[in-house]
Backbone as a ProteinNet text record, in pm:
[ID]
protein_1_A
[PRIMARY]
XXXXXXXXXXXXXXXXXXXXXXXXXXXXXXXXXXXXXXXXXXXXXXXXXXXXXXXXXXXXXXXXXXXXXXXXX
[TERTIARY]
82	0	88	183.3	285.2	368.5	411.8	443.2	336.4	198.4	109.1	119.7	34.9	67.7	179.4	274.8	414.6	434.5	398.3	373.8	227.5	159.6	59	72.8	103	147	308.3	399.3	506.7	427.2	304.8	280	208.5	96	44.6	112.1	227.8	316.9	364.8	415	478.2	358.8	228	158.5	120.3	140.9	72.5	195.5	320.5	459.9	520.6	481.1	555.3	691.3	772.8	935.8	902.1	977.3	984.7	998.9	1061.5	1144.1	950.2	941	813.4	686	683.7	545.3	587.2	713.8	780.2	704.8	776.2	748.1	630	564.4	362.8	273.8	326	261.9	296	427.5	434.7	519.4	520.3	574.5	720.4	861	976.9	1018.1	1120.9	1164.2	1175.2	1238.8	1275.7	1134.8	1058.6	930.4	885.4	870.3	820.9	885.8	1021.5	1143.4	1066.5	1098.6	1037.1	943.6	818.1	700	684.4	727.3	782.5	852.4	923.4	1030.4	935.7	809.7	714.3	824.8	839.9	908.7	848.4	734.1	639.2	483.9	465.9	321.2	214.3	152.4	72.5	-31.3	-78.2	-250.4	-355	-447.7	-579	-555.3	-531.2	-560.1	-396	-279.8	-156.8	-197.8	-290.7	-339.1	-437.6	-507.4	-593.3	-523	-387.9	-312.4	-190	-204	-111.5	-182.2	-308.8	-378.8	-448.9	-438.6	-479.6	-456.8	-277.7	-243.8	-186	-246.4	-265.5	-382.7	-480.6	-601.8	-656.2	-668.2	-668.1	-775.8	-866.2	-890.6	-791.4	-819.4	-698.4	-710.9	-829.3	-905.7	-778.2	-788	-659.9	-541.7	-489.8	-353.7	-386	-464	-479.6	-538.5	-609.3	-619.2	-529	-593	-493.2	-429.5	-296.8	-279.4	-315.8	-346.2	-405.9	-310.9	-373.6	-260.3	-170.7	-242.5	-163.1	-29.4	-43.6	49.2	214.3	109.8	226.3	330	278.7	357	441.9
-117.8	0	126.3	107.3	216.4	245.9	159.1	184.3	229.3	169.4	211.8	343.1	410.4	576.8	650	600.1	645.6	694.7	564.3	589.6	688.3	638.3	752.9	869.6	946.2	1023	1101.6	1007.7	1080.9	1130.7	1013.5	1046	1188.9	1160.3	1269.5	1422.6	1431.4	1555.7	1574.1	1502.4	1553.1	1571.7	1504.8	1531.3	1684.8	1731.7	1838.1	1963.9	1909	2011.9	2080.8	1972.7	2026.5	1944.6	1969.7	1896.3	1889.1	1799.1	1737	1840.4	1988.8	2096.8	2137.5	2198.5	2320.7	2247.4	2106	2050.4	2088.5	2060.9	2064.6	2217.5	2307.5	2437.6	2459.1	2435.1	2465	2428.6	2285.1	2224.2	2219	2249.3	2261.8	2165.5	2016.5	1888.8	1976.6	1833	1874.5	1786.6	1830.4	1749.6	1633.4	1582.9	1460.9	1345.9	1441.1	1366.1	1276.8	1403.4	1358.9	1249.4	1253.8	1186.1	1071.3	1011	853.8	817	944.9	881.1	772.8	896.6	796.5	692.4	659.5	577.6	410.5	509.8	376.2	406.4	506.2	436.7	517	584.3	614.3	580.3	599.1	538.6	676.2	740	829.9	809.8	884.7	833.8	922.3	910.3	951.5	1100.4	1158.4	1310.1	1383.2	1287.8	1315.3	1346.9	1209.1	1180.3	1324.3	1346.4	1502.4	1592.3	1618.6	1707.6	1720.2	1577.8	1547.8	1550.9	1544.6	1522.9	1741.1	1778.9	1913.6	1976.8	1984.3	2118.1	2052.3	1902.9	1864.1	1862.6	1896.8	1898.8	1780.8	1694.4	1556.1	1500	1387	1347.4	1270.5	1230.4	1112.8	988.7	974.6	849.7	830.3	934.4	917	855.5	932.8	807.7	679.7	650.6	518.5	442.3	518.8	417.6	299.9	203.9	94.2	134.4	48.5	124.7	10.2	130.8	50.6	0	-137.5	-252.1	-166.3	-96.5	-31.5	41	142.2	166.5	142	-22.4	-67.3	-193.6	-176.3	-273.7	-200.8
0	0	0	52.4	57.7	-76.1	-123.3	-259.9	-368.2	-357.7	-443.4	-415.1	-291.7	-277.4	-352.1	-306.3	-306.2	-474	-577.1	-716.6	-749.2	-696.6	-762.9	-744.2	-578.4	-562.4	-647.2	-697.8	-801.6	-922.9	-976.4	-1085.8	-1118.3	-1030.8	-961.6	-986.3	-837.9	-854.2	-1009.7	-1085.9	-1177.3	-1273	-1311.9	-1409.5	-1417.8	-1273.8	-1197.7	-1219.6	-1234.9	-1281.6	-1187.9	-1040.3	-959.7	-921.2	-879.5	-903.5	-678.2	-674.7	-503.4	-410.3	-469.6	-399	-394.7	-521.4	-506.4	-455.1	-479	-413.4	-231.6	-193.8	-45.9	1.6	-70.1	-50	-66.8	-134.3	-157.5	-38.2	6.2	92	232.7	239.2	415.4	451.9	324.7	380.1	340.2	396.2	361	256.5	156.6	85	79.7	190.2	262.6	244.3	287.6	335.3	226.9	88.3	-16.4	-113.1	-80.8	-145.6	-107.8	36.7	156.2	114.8	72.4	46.2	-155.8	-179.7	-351.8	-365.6	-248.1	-254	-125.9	-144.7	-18.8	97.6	210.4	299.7	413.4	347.7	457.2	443	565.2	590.7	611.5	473.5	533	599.4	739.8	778	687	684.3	644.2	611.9	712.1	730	649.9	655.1	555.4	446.5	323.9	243.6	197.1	292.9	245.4	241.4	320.6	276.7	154.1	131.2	41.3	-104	-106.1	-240.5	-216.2	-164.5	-221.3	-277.7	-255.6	-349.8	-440.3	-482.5	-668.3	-684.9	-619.6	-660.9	-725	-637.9	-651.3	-537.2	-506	-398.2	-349	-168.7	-151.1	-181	-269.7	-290.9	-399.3	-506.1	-626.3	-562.1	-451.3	-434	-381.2	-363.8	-302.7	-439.4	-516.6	-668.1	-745.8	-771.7	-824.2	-958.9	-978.5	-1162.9	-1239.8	-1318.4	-1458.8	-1497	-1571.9	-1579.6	-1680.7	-1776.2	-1917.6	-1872.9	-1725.1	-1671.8	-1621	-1562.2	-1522.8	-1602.7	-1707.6	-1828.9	-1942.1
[MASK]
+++++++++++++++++++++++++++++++++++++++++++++++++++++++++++++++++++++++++

C-alpha cells in the first residue's frame, strides 16, 4: 500500500509540474518527506493523504487508486 501511494502520488506531482522541492514548499511537507514517500518508505494516515492530495487537486481516494494494468507494463 505504501508503494502504491508512493507511485501515484510521483505520478500525480509531476503530471501536476511540480518537481519534489516546489510541491515541499507549496505544501508545508519537507523534501525529505516527499522523497520517503515515492520511494514507499512512509506510511501516510488519512488526514496526511488530504493534505497530500490538495495542493494537486486531486482526492486522496486518487492516491490510493490501483494502476491501470496499461500503466504498469
Amino acid at each position: 500500500m505504501r508503494r502504491l501511494v508512493g507511485l501515484n502520488f510521483a505520478r500525480l506531482r509531476k503530471e501536476k509540474g511540480f518537481t519534489q522541492e516546489r510541491f515541499a514548499e507549496t505544501s508545508g511537507f519537507t523534501q525529505q518527506y516527499v522523497s520517503d514517500l515515492e520511494r514507499g518508505r512512509r506510511n501516510p494516515t488519512v488526514v496526511t493523504l488530504f493534505h497530500l492530495a490538495s495542493p494537486l487537486g486531486v482526492t486522496p481516494a486518487d492516491l490510493l487508486a490501483e494502476a491501470d494494468q496499461s500503466e504498469t507494463n
